[in-house]
Coordinates of C-alpha atoms in Angstrom, one line a residue:
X1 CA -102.0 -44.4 -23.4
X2 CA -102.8 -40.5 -24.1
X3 CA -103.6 -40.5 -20.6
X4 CA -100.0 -41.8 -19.5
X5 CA -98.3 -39.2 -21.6
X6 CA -100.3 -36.2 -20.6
X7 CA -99.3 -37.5 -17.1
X8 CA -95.8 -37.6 -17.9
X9 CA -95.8 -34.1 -19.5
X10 CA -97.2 -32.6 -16.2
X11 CA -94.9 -34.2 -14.5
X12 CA -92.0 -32.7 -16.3
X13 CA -93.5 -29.5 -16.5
X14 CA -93.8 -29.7 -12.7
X15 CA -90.5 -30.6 -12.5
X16 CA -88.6 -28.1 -14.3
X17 CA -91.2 -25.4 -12.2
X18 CA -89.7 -26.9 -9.1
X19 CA -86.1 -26.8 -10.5
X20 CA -86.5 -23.4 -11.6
X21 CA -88.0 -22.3 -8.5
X22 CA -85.1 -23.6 -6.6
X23 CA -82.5 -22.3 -8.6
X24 CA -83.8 -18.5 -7.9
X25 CA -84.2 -19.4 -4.2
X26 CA -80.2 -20.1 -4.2
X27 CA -79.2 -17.4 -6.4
X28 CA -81.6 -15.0 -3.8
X29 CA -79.1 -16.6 -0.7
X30 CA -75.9 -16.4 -2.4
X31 CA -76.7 -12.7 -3.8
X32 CA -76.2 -13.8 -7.5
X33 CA -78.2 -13.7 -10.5
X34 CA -80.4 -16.8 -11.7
X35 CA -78.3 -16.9 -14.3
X36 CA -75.4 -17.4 -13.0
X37 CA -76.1 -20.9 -11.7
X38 CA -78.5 -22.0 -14.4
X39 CA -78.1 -25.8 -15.3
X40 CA -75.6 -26.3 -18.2
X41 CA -76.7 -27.2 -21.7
X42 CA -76.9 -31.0 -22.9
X43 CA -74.6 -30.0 -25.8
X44 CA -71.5 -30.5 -24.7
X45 CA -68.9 -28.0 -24.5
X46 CA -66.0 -29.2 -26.8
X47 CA -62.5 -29.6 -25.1
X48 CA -59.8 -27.3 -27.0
X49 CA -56.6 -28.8 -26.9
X50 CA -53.5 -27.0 -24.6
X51 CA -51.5 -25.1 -26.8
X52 CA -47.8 -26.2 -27.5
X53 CA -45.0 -24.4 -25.8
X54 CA -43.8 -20.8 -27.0
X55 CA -40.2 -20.9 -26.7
X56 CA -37.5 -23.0 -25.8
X57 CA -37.4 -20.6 -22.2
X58 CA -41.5 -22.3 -21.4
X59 CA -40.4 -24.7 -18.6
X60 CA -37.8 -21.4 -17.7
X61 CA -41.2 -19.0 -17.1
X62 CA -42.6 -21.1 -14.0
X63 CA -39.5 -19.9 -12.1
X64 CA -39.3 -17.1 -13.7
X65 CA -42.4 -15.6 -12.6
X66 CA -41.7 -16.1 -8.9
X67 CA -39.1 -12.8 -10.3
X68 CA -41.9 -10.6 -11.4
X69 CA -43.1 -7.5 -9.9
X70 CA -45.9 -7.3 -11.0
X71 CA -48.1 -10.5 -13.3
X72 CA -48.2 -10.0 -16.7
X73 CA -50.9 -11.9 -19.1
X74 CA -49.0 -12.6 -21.7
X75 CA -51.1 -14.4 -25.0
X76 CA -48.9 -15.5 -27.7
X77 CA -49.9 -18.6 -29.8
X78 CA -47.1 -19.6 -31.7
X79 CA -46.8 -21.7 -35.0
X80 CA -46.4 -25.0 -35.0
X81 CA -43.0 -26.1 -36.4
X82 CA -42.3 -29.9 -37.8
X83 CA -39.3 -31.6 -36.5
X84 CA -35.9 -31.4 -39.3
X85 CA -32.9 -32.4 -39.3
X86 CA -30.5 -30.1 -37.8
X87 CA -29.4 -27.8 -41.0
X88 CA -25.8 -26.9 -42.0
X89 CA -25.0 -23.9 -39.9
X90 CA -24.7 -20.6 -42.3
X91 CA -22.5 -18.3 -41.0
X92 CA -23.1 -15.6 -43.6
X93 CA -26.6 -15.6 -42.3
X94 CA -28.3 -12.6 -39.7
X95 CA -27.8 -13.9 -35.9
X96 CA -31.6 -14.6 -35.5
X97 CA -31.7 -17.0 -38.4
X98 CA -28.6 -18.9 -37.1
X99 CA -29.7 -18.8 -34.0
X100 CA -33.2 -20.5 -34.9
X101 CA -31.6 -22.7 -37.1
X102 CA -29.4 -24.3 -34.5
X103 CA -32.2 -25.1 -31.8
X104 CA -35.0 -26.1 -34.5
X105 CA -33.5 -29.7 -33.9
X106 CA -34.4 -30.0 -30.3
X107 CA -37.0 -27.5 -29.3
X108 CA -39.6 -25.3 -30.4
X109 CA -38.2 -21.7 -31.8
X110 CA -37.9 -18.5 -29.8
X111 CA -41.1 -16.5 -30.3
X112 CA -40.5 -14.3 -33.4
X113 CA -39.8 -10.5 -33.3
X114 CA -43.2 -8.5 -33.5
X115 CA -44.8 -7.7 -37.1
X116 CA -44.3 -4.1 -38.3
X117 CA -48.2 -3.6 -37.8
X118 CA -47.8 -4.3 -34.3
X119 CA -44.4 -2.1 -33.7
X120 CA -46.5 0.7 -35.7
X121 CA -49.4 0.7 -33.4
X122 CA -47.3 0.5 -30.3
X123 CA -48.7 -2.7 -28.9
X124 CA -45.6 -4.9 -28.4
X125 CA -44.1 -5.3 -25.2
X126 CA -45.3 -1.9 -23.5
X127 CA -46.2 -4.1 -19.8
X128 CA -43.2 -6.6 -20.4
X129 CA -40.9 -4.3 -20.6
X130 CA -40.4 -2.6 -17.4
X131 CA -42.9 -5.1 -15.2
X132 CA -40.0 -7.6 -14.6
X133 CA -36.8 -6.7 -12.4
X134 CA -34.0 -5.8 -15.4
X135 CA -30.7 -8.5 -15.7
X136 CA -27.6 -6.8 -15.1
X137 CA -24.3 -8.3 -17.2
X138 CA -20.8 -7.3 -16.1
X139 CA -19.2 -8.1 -19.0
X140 CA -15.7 -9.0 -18.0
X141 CA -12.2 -10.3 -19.9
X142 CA -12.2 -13.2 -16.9
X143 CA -15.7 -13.3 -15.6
X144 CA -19.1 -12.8 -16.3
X145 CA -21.3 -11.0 -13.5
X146 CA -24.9 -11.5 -14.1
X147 CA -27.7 -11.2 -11.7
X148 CA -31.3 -9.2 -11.0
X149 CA -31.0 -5.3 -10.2
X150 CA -33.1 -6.2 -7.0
X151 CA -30.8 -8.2 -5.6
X152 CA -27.7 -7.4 -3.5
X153 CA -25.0 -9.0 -5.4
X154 CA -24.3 -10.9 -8.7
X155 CA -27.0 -13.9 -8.9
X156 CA -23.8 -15.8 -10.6
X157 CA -20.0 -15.4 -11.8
X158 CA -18.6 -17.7 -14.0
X159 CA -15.6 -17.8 -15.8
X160 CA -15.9 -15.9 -19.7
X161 CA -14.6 -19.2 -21.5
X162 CA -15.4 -21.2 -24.1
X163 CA -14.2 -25.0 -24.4
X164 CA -13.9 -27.0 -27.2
X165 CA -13.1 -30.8 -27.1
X166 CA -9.5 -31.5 -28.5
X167 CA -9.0 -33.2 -31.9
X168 CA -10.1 -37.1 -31.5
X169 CA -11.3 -36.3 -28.0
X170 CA -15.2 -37.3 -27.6
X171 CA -16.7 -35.9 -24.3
X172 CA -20.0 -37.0 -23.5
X173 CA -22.8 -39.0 -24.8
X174 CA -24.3 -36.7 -26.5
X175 CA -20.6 -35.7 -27.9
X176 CA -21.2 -31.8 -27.3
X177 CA -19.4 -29.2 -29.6
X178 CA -18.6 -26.5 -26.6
X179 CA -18.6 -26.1 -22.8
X180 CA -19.3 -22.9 -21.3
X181 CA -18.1 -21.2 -17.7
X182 CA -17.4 -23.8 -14.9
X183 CA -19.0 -26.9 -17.2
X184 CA -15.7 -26.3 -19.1
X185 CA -13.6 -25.4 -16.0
X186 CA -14.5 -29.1 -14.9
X187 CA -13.2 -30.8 -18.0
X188 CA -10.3 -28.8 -18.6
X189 CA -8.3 -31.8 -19.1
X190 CA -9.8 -32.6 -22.3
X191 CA -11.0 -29.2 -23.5
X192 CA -9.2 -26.4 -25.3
X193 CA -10.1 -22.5 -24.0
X194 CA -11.1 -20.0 -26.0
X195 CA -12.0 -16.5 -24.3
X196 CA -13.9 -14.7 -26.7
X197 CA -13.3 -11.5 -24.3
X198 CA -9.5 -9.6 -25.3
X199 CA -8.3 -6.7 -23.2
X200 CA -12.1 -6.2 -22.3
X201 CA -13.3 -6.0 -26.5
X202 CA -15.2 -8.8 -27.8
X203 CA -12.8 -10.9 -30.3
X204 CA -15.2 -14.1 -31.2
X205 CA -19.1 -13.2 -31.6
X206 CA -20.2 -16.5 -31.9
X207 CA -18.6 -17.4 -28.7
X208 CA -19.8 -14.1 -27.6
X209 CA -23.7 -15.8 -28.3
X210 CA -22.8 -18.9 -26.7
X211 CA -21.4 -17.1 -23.0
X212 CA -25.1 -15.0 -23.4
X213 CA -27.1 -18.0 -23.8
X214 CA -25.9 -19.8 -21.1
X215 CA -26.1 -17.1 -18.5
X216 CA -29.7 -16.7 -19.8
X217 CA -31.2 -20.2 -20.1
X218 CA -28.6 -22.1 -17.6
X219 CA -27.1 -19.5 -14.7
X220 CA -30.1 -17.3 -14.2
X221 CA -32.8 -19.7 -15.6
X222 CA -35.4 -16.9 -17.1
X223 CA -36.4 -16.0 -20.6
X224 CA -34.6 -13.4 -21.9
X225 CA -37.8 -12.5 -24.0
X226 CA -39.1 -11.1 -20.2
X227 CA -36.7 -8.9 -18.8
X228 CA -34.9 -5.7 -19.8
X229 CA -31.0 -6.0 -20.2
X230 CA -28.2 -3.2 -19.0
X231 CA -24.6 -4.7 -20.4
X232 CA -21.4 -3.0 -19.8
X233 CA -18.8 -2.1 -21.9
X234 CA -15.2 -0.8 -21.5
X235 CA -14.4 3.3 -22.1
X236 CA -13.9 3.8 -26.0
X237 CA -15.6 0.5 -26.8
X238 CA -15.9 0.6 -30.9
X239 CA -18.5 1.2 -32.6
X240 CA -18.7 -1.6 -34.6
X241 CA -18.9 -3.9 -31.3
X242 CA -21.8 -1.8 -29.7
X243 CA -23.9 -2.2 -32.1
X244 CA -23.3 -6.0 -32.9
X245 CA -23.9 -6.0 -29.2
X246 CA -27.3 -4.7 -29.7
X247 CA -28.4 -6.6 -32.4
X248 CA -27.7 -9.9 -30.6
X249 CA -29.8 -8.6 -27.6
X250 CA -32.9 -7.7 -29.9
X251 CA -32.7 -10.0 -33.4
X252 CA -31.4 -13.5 -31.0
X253 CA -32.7 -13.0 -27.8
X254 CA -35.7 -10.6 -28.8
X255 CA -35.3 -8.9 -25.4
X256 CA -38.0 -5.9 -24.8
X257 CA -35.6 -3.0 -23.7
X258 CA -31.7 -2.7 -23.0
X259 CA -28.8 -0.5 -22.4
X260 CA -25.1 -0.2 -22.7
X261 CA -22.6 1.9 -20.6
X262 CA -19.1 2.1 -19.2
X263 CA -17.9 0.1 -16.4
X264 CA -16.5 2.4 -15.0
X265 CA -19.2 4.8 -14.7
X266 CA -21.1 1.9 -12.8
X267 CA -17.7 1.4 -10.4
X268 CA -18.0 5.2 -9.6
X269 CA -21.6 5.2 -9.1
X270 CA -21.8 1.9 -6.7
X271 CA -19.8 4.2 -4.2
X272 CA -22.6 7.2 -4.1
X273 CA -20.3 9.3 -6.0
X274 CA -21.2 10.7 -9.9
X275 CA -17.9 13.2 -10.2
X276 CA -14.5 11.1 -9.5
X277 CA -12.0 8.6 -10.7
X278 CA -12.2 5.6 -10.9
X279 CA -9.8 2.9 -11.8
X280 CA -10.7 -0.4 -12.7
X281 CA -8.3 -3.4 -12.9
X282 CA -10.0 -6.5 -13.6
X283 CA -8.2 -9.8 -15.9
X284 CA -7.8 -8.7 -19.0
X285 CA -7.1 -4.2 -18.7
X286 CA -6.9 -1.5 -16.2
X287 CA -8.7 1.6 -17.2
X288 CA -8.2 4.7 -15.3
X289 CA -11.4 7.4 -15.9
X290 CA -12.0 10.5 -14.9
X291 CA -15.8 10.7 -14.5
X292 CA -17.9 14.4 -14.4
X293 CA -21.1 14.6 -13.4
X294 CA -22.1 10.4 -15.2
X295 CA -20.0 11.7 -18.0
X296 CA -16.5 9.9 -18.6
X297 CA -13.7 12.4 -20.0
X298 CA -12.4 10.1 -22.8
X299 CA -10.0 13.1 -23.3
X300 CA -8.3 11.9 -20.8
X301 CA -8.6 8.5 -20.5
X302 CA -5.7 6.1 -19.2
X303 CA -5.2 2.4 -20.5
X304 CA -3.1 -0.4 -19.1
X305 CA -2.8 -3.6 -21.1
X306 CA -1.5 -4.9 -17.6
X307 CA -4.1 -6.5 -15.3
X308 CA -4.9 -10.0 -12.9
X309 CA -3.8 -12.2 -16.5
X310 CA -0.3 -10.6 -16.7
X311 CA -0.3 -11.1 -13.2
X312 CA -0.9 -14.9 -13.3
X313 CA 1.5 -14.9 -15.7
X314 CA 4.5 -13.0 -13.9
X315 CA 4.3 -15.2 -10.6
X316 CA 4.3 -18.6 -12.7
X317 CA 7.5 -17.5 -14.0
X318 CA 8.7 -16.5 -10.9
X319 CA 7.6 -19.9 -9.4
X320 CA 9.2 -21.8 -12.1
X321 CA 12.4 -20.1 -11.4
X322 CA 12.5 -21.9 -7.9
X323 CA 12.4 -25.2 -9.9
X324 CA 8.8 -25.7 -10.0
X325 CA 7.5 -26.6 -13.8
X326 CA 4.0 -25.2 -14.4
X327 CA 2.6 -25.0 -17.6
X328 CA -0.8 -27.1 -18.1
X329 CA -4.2 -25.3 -18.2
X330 CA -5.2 -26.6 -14.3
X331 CA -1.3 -25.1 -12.9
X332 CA -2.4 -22.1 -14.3
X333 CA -5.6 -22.0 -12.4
X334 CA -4.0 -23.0 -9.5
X335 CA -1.4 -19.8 -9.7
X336 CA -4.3 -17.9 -9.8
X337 CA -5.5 -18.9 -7.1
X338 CA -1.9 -18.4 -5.5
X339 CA -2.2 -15.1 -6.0
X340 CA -5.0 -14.4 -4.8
X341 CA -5.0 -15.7 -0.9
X342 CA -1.2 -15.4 -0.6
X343 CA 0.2 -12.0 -2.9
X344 CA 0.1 -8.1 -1.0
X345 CA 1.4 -4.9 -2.1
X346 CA 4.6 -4.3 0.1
X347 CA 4.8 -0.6 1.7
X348 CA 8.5 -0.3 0.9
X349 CA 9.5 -2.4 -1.6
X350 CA 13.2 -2.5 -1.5
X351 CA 13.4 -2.5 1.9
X352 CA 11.5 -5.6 2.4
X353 CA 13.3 -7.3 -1.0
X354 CA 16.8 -6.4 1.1
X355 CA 15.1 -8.2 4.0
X356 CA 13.0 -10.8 2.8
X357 CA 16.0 -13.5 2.7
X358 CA 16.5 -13.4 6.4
X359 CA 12.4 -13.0 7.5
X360 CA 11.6 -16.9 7.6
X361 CA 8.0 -15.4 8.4
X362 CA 7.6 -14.6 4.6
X363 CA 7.8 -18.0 3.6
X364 CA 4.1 -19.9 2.8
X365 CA 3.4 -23.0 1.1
X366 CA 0.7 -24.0 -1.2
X367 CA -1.2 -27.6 -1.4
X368 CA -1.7 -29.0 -4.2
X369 CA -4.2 -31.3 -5.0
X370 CA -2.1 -34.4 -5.0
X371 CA -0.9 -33.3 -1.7
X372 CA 2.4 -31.6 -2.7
X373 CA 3.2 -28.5 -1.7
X374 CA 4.8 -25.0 -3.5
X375 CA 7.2 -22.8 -1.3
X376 CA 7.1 -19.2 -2.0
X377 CA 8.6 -16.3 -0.5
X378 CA 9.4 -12.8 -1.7
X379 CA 7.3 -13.8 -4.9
X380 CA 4.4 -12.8 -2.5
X381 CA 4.9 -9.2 -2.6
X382 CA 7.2 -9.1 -6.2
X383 CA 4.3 -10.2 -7.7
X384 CA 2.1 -7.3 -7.5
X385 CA 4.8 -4.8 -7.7
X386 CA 4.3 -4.7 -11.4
X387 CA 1.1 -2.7 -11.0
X388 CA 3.6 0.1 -9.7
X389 CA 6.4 -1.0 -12.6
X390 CA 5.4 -2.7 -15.3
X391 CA 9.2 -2.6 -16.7
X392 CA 9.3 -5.9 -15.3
X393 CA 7.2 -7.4 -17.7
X394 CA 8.4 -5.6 -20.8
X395 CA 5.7 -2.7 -20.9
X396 CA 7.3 1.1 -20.9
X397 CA 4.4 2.3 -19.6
X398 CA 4.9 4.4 -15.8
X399 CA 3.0 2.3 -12.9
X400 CA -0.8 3.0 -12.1
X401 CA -0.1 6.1 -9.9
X402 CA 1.7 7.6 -12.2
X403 CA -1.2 6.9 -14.7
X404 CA -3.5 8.0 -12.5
X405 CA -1.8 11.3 -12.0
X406 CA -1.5 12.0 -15.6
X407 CA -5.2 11.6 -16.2
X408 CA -6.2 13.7 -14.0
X409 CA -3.3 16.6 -15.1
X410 CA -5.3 16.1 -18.2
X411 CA -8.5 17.1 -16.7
X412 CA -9.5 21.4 -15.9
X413 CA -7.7 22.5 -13.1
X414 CA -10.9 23.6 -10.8
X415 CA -11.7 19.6 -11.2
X416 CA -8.4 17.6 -9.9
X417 CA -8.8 18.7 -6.8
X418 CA -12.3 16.8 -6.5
X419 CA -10.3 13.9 -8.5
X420 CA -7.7 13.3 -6.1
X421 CA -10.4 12.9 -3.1
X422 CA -12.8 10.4 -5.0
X423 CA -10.3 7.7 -6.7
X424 CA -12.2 5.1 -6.7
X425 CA -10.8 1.2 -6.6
X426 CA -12.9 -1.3 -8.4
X427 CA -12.1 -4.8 -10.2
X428 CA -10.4 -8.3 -8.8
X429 CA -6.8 -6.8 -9.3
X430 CA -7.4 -4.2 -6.6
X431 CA -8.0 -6.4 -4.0
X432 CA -4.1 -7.2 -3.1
X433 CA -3.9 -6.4 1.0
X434 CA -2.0 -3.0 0.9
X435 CA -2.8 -1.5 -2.3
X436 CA -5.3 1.2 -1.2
X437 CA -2.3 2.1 1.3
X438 CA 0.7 2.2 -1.1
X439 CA -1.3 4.3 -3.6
X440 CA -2.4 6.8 -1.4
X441 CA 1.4 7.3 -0.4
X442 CA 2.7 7.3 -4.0
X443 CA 0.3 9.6 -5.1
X444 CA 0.8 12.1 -2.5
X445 CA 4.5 12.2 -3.1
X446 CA 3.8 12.8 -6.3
X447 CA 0.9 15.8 -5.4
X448 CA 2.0 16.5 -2.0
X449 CA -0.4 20.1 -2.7
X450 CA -3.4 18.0 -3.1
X451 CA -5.4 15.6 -0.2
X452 CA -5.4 12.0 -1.9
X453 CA -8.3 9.9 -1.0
X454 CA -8.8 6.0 -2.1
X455 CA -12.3 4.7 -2.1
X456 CA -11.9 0.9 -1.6
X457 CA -15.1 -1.0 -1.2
X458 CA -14.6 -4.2 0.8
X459 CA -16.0 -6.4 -2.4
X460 CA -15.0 -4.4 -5.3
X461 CA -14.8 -7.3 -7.4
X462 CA -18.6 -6.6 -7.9
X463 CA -18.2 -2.3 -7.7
X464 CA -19.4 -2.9 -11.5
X465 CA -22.4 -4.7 -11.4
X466 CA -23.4 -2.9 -7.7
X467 CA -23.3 0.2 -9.7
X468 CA -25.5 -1.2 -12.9
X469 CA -27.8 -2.8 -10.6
X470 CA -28.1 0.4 -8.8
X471 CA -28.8 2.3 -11.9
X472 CA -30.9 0.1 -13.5
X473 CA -33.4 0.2 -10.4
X474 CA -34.2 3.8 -11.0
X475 CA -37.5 4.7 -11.8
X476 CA -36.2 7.4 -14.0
X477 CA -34.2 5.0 -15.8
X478 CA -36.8 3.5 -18.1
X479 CA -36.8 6.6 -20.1
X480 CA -32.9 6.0 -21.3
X481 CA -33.6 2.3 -22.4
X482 CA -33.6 1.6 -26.0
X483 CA -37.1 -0.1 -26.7
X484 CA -37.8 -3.2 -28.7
X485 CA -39.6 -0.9 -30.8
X486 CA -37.1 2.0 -31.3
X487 CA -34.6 -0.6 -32.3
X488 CA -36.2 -1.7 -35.2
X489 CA -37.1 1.9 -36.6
X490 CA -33.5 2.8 -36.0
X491 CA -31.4 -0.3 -36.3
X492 CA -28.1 -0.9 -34.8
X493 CA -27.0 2.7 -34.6
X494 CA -29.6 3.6 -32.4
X495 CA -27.2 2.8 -29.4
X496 CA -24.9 5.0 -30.2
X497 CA -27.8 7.6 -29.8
X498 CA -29.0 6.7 -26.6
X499 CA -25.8 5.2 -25.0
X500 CA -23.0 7.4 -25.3

């Protein structure tokens, strides 16, 4: 028996020799160390269970990082959070804790903002901020421009509305509270509008937080936790609003860097241009800026509550006085659309209204979408003639060249020249064939000393965003955004210290 186990033992020892031996053999022909290949243990290694997702954005990242520049290791292990009910919705609390509140019912929370031992040490989101391609928003009274500032053009443009159902009106299974952008375009017929968006200020916050959302999580489809933000804002935006703005971007959507700045700035800047004028009508205003050098001249600023809605409005009541009744939420969309592939600015306007009875070549027609059809005429051009007098709709305002040339009177004399040669044509309402023409020619009537030049980009409907994605893909940039970090130092007023 001693004999058999002695035999045994030699045979093992002979055995793990051999094994050994081999093992530096391979290592020698592979180049690595012995080490590196040795036999694991018998212990097993124990299995540590994958961690729960980070955010409600986690199924967003996979996408999202096909975006990135560069890759970025990010390590965060949040809490885990028990399924509640859905709490009763405080609206005296901060945004954050509304915000986590709502969406603790169906997902995991939004990663929390860092500690103040982490700001202190200057740890938090130094690679995250600048590694990703920055989201440019175009916030506009109609539409919302969003997209990357490596991209060309807007990754999407939806309409800025909220919809509610109407009272005793269930929509859905899962009987929703509010639509946003086209969902609530498509169900228009049993939702009520809301555009939290009034002559180009915020009106409705919350509504304001719902629009944001869903051009983070549903149009662009990336967490905005990843990306640095440039938003827009009109000229004389107040106070008040910029910084609510900023505290939404940082306390809700904990974004790592953003900046604020006028649209029209942008407009200016998408043509090449940092000294000119630029006027820009979109749905809800028309503001008309003299720009120096970046820097807007709020002295002599120019505002127009007339823009694409009065528009819409003033050719449905012109329609209706041929016998037509529209009034419902889809007639008005289809006036706009009316307008926009059928209305021009006419060259000589009472000459063609003298004419335009006997010209059977001004006559259109519209479909409709139960097969129908709307005749218009002179409407076409009357229309848009109340850019140029806006008596017609009640306002005792001059028209927009005579705007334009009393902003720019306002301005040093050694600049107007450069003014008149850079005006600068950006927003939907500009678009009318024949209103880069007519503007030229009323202007120069009116400064027949001065060369008049109108810069008209072929999509100026975008001029905005072009301009902020242009900016934003600076490298000098990243030293004007306001930081994750500086915000919560400063607080809400440190936009008006960086973004003026």
């Amino acid at each position: 028996m001693q004999t058999t186990c002695v035999k045994i033992d030699v045979f093992m020892l002979r055995t793990r020799r051999f094994v050994r031996s081999s093992t530096q053999k391979v290592a020698t022909l592979l180049g690595l160390r012995s080490s590196d290949i040795e036999p694991a243990s018998r212990e097993p290694t124990p299995i540590t269970p994958l961690p729960q997702p980070n955010s409600r954005f986690q199924n967003l990242r996979e996408e999202d990082n096909a975006r990135k520049v560069q890759k970025i290791d990010m390590d965060r292990t949040p809490p885990q959070v028990e399924k509640s009910p859905r709490p009763k919705e405080d609206r005296t609390a901060s945004p954050r804790s509304r915000y986590h509140s709502e969406i603790k019912a169906t997902s995991p929370p939004v990663s929390v903002a860092p500690s103040k031992e982490i700001r202190a040490a200057g740890q938090y989101s130094q690679e995250v901020e600048y590694s990703n391609s920055p989201i440019v928003i175009d916030c506009g009274s109609g539409y919302m421009k969003a997209g990357f500032a490596n991209e060309d053009k807007p990754t999407t443009v939806f309409p800025t509305i909220v919809g509610r159902p109407r009272k005793g009106i269930v929509v859905g299974a899962a009987g929703r509270s509010s639509y946003v952008g086209e969902g609530a375009q498509s169900m228009r017929g049993v939702l009520s509008f809301k555009y939290p968006i009034d002559r180009g200020v915020v009106t409705d916050w919350d509504d304001m937080e719902k629009i944001w959302q869903h051009c983070f999580a549903n149009e662009l489809c990336v967490d905005p936790q990843l990306h640095p933000v440039l938003l827009t804002e009109i000229p004389n935006n107040p106070t008040a609003n910029r910084e609510r703005m900023t505290q939404i971007m940082f306390e809700l959507f904990n974004v790592p860097a953003m900046y604020v700045t006028v649209q029209a700035i942008l407009s200016l800047l998408s043509t090449g241009n940092l000294t000119g004028l630029a006027v820009d009508s979109g749905e809800g205003i028309t503001n008309i800026v003299p720009i120096y050098e970046g820097y807007p001249l709020t002295y002599a600023i120019s505002k127009l509550n007339l823009a694409g809605k009065d528009l819409n409005e003033y050719l449905m009541r012109l329609i209706n006085q041929r016998g037509y009744s529209l009034s419902t939420t889809t007639e008005k969309e289809l006036v706009r659309d009316m307008k926009e592939t059928m209305c021009y600015v006419s060259q000589d306007f009472e000459n063609e209204l003298s004419t335009a009875e006997t010209r059977l070549s001004l006559e259109s027609q519209f479909k409709l979408p139960d097969g129908n059809f709307i005749h218009i005429a002179n409407e076409r051009f009357i229309c848009p003639e109340a850019l140029f007098d806006p008596t017609v709709l009640g306002h005792k305002t001059g028209g927009i060249h005579i705007n334009i040339n009393k902003s720019i009177l306002k301005c040093d004399r050694d600049l107007q020249r450069n003014l008149y040669k850079k005006i600068v044509l950006a927003g939907g309402s500009t678009l009318f064939p024949g209103l880069e023409a007519r503007l030229k020619t009323e202007l120069s009537r009116l400064v027949p000393d001065y060369t008049v030049q109108i810069l008209a980009e072929p999509d100026r409907q975008y001029s905005v965003w072009k301009g902020g994605a242009a900016l934003a893909s600076l490298s000098t940039f990243e030293n004007m955004y306001i930081t994750n970090q500086e915000y919560y130092e400063v607080g809400p007023n440190i936009v008006n210290i960086k973004c003026f």
